[in-house]
Coordinates of C-alpha atoms in Angstrom, one line a residue:
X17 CA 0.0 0.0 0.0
X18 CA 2.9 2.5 0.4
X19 CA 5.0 1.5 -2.3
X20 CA 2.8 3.9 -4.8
X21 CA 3.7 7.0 -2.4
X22 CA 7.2 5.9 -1.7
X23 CA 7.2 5.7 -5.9
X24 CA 5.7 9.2 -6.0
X25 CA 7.6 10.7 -3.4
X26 CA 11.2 9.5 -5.5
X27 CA 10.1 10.7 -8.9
X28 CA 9.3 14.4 -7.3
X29 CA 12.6 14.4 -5.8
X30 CA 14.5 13.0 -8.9
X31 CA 12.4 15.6 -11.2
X32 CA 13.7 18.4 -8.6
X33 CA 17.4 17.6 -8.8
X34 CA 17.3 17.4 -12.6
X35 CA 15.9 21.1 -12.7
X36 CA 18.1 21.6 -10.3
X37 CA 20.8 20.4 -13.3
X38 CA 19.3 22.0 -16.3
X39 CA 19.0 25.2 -14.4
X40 CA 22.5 25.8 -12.8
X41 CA 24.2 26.2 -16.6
X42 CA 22.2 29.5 -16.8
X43 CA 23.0 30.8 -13.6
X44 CA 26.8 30.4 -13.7
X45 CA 26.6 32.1 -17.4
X46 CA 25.4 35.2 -15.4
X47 CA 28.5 34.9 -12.5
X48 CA 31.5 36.8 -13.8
X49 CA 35.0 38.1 -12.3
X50 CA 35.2 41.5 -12.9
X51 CA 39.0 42.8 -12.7
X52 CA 40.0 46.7 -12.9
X53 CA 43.4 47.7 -12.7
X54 CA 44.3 51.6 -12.6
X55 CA 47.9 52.7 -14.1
X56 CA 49.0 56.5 -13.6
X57 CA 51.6 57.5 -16.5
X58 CA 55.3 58.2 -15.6
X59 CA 56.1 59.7 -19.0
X60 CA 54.7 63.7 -19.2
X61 CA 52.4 64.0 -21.3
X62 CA 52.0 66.7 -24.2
X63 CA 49.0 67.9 -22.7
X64 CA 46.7 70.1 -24.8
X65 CA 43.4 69.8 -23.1
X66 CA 43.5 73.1 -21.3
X67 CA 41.3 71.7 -18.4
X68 CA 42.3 73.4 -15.7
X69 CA 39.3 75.3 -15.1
X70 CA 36.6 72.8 -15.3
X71 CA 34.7 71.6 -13.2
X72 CA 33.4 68.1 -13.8
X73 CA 29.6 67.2 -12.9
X74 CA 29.9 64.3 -9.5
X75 CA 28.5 61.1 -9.9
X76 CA 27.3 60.4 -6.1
X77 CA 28.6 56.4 -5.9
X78 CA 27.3 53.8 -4.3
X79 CA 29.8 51.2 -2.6
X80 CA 33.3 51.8 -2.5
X81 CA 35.7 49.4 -4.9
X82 CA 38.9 51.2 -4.0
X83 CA 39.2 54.3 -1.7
X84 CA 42.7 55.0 -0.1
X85 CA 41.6 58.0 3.0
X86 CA 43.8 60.7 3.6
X87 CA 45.8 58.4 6.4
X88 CA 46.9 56.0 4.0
X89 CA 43.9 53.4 4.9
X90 CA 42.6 51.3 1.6
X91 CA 38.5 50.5 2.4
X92 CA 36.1 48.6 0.1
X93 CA 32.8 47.5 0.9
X94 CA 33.5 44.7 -1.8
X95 CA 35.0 41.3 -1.3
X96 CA 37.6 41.7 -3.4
X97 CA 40.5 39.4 -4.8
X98 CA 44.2 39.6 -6.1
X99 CA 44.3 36.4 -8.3
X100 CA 44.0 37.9 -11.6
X101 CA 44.2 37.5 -15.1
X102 CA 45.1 41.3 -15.5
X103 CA 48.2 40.8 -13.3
X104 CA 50.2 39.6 -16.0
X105 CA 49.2 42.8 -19.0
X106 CA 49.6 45.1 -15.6
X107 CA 53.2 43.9 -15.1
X108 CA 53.8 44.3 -18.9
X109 CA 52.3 48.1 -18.4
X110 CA 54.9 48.8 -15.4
X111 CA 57.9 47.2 -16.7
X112 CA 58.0 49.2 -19.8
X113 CA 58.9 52.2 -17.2
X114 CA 55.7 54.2 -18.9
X115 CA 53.2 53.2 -16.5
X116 CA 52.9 52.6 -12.4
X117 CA 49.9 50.1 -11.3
X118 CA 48.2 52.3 -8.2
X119 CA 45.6 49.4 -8.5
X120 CA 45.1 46.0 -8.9
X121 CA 41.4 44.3 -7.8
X122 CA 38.8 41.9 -8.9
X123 CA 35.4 40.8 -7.7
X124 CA 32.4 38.2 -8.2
X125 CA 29.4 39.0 -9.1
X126 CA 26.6 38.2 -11.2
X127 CA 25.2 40.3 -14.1
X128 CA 22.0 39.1 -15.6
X129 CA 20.5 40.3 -18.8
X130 CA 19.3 44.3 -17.9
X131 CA 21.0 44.2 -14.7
X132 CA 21.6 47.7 -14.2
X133 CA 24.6 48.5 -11.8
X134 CA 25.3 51.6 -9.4
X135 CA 28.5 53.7 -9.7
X136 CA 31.7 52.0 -7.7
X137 CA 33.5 55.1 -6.3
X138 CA 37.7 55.2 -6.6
X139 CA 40.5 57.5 -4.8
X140 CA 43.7 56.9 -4.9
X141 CA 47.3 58.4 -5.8
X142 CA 48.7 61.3 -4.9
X143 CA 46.9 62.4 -1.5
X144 CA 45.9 66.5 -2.5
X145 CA 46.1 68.6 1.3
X146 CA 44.3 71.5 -0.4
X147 CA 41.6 69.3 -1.9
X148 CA 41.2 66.9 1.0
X149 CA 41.0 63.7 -1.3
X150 CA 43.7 61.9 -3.2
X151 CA 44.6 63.0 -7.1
X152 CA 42.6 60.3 -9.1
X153 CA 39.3 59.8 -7.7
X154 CA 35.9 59.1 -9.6
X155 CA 33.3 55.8 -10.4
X156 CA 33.2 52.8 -12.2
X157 CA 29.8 51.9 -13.3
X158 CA 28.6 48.0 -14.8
X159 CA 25.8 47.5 -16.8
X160 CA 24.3 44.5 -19.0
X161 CA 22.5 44.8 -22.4
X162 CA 23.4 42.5 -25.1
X163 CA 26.8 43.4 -24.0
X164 CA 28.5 44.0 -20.8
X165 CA 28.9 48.0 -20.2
X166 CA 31.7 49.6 -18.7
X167 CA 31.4 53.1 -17.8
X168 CA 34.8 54.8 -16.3
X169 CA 34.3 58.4 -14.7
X170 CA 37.8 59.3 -13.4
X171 CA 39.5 62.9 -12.8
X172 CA 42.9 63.4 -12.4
X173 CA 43.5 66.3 -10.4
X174 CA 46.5 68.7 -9.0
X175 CA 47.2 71.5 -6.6
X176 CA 46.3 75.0 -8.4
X177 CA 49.4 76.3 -9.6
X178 CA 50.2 80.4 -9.7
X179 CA 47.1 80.9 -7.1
X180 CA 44.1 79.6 -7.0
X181 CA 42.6 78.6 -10.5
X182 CA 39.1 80.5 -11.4
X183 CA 36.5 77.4 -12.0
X184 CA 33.6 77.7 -14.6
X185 CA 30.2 78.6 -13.2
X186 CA 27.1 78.6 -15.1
X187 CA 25.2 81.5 -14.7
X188 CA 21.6 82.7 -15.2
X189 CA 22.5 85.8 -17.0
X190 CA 25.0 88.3 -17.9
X191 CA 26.9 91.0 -15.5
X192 CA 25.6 94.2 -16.4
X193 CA 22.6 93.3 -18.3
X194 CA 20.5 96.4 -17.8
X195 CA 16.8 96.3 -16.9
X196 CA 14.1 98.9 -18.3
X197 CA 13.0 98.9 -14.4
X198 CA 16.6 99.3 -13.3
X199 CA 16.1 103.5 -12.2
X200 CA 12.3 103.8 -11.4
X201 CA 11.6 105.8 -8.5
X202 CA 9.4 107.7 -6.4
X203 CA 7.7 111.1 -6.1
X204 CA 11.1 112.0 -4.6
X205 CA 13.9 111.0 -7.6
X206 CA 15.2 107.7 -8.8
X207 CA 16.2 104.9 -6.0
X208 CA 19.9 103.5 -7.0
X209 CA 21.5 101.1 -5.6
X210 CA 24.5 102.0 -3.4
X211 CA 28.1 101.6 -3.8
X212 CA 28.7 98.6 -1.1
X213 CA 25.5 96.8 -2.6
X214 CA 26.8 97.2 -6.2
X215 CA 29.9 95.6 -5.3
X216 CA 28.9 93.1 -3.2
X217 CA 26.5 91.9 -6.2
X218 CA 29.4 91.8 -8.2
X219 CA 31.9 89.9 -6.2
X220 CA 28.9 87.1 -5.9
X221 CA 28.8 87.2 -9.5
X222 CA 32.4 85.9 -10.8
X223 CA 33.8 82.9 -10.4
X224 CA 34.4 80.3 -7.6
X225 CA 38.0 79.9 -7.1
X226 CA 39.8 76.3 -5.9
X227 CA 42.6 75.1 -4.6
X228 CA 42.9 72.6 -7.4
X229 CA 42.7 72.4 -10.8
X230 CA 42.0 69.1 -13.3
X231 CA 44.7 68.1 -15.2
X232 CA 42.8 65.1 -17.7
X233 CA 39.6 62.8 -17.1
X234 CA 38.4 59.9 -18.6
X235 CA 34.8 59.8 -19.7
X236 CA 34.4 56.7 -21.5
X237 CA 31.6 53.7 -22.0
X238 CA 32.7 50.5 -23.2
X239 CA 30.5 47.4 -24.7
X240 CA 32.5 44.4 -23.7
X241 CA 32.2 40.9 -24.4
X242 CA 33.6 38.0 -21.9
X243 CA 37.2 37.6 -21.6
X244 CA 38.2 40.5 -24.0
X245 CA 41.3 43.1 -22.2
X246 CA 40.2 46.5 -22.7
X247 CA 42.2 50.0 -22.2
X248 CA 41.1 53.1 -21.6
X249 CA 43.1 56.2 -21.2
X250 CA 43.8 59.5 -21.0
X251 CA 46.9 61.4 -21.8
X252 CA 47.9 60.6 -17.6
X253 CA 46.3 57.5 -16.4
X254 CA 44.6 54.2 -18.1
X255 CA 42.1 51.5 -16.9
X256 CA 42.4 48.1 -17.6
X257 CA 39.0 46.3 -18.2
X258 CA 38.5 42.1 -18.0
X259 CA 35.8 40.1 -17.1
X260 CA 35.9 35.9 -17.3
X261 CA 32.8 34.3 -16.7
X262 CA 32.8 31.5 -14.3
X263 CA 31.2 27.8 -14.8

């Protein structure tokens, strides 16, 4: 009489463990190990941007993949790991004497079709007193389409040289623009402005100054496929991109 159940009960479990099979192919084709590795440039660059007066918009990041604070501390909120494919291309990069590694770092994680990824924040280099963060700082971001999208936000910033560098501000009109309204008065004469108003409205008008001043940036997105080195650079530092998926 229990024979029929026990029968029952073994085919359930046998049809659970082979879509248990059939299923864990697809998964691991969405498990990768993503590997970044930052590179500064030793030779000077012939640098022709003229950037030091911009001001790049911030991209507000999520975790941290790599920030080094201002005593020397590295922190990530990612479980990161040194055994990489990248070390070898990254000890090409340094030996040629044109390029130091500042850093080195890979990661699991999954990335399914549409998975849309928030923006890893970076510091490191050259810690900037004036600034209060380090010289290259910025965001990675992953995405999935079709492809797998890298997009690399970094700036590469110094200390402003000859005094403080004047940054570009947007503003909602022009100094000086007059107004047909600008003199209307009373019963008494025309109401102007005084001297130390006037001024004052013109000193809030120009532009904010810094104690730093950008160098270069990278603004790049990349479509990727698996296991496929990609560079990206700018005239003082380069990011190595690789992702391997895992079986």
């Amino acid at each position: 009489m229990h024979k029929p159940a026990f029968t029952f009960a073994s085919r359930l479990l046998a049809i659970l463990a082979l879509l248990t099979v059939l299923s864990a192919p697809s998964l691991a084709q969405d498990r990768y190990r993503a590997e970044i590795v930052v590179l500064e440039r030793l030779a000077d660059p012939i640098l022709n941007e003229n950037m030091a007066d911009r001001l790049p918009e911030r991209t507000e990041a999520g975790k941290r993949l790599w920030v080094v604070d201002s005593t020397g501390n590295r922190i990530s909120d990612i479980d990161t790991t040194s055994n990489l494919t990248l070390n070898s291309a990254a000890a090409r990069l340094e030996s040629s004497g044109k390029y130091r590694v500042l850093m080195k770092t890979g990661w699991i994680e999954s990335f399914p079709d549409n998975y849309n990824g928030e923006p890893l924040a970076i510091e490191l280099g050259e810690y900037l007193d004036a600034a209060g963060h380090r010289a290259i700082e910025g965001t990675i971001e992953i995405n999935r389409r079709r492809y797998l999208l890298v997009t690399v936000a970094l700036n590469h910033w110094r200390e402003a040289t000859g005094g403080s560098a004047p940054m570009q501000v947007e503003t909602s009109g022009e100094a000086g623009e007059s107004r047909d309204d600008d003199d209307q008065g009373t019963e008494n004469g025309p109401v102007k402005g005084s001297d130390s108003s006037m001024a004052a409205i013109e000193d809030s008008m120009q532009p904010a100054r810094s104690d730093k001043e950008l160098v270069t940036w990278i603004r790049e997105t990349r479509r990727m496929r698996s296991e496929e080195i990609h560079f990206l650079d700018s005239p003082t530092i380069g990011v190595l991109v690789y992702f391997r998926p895992l079986d």
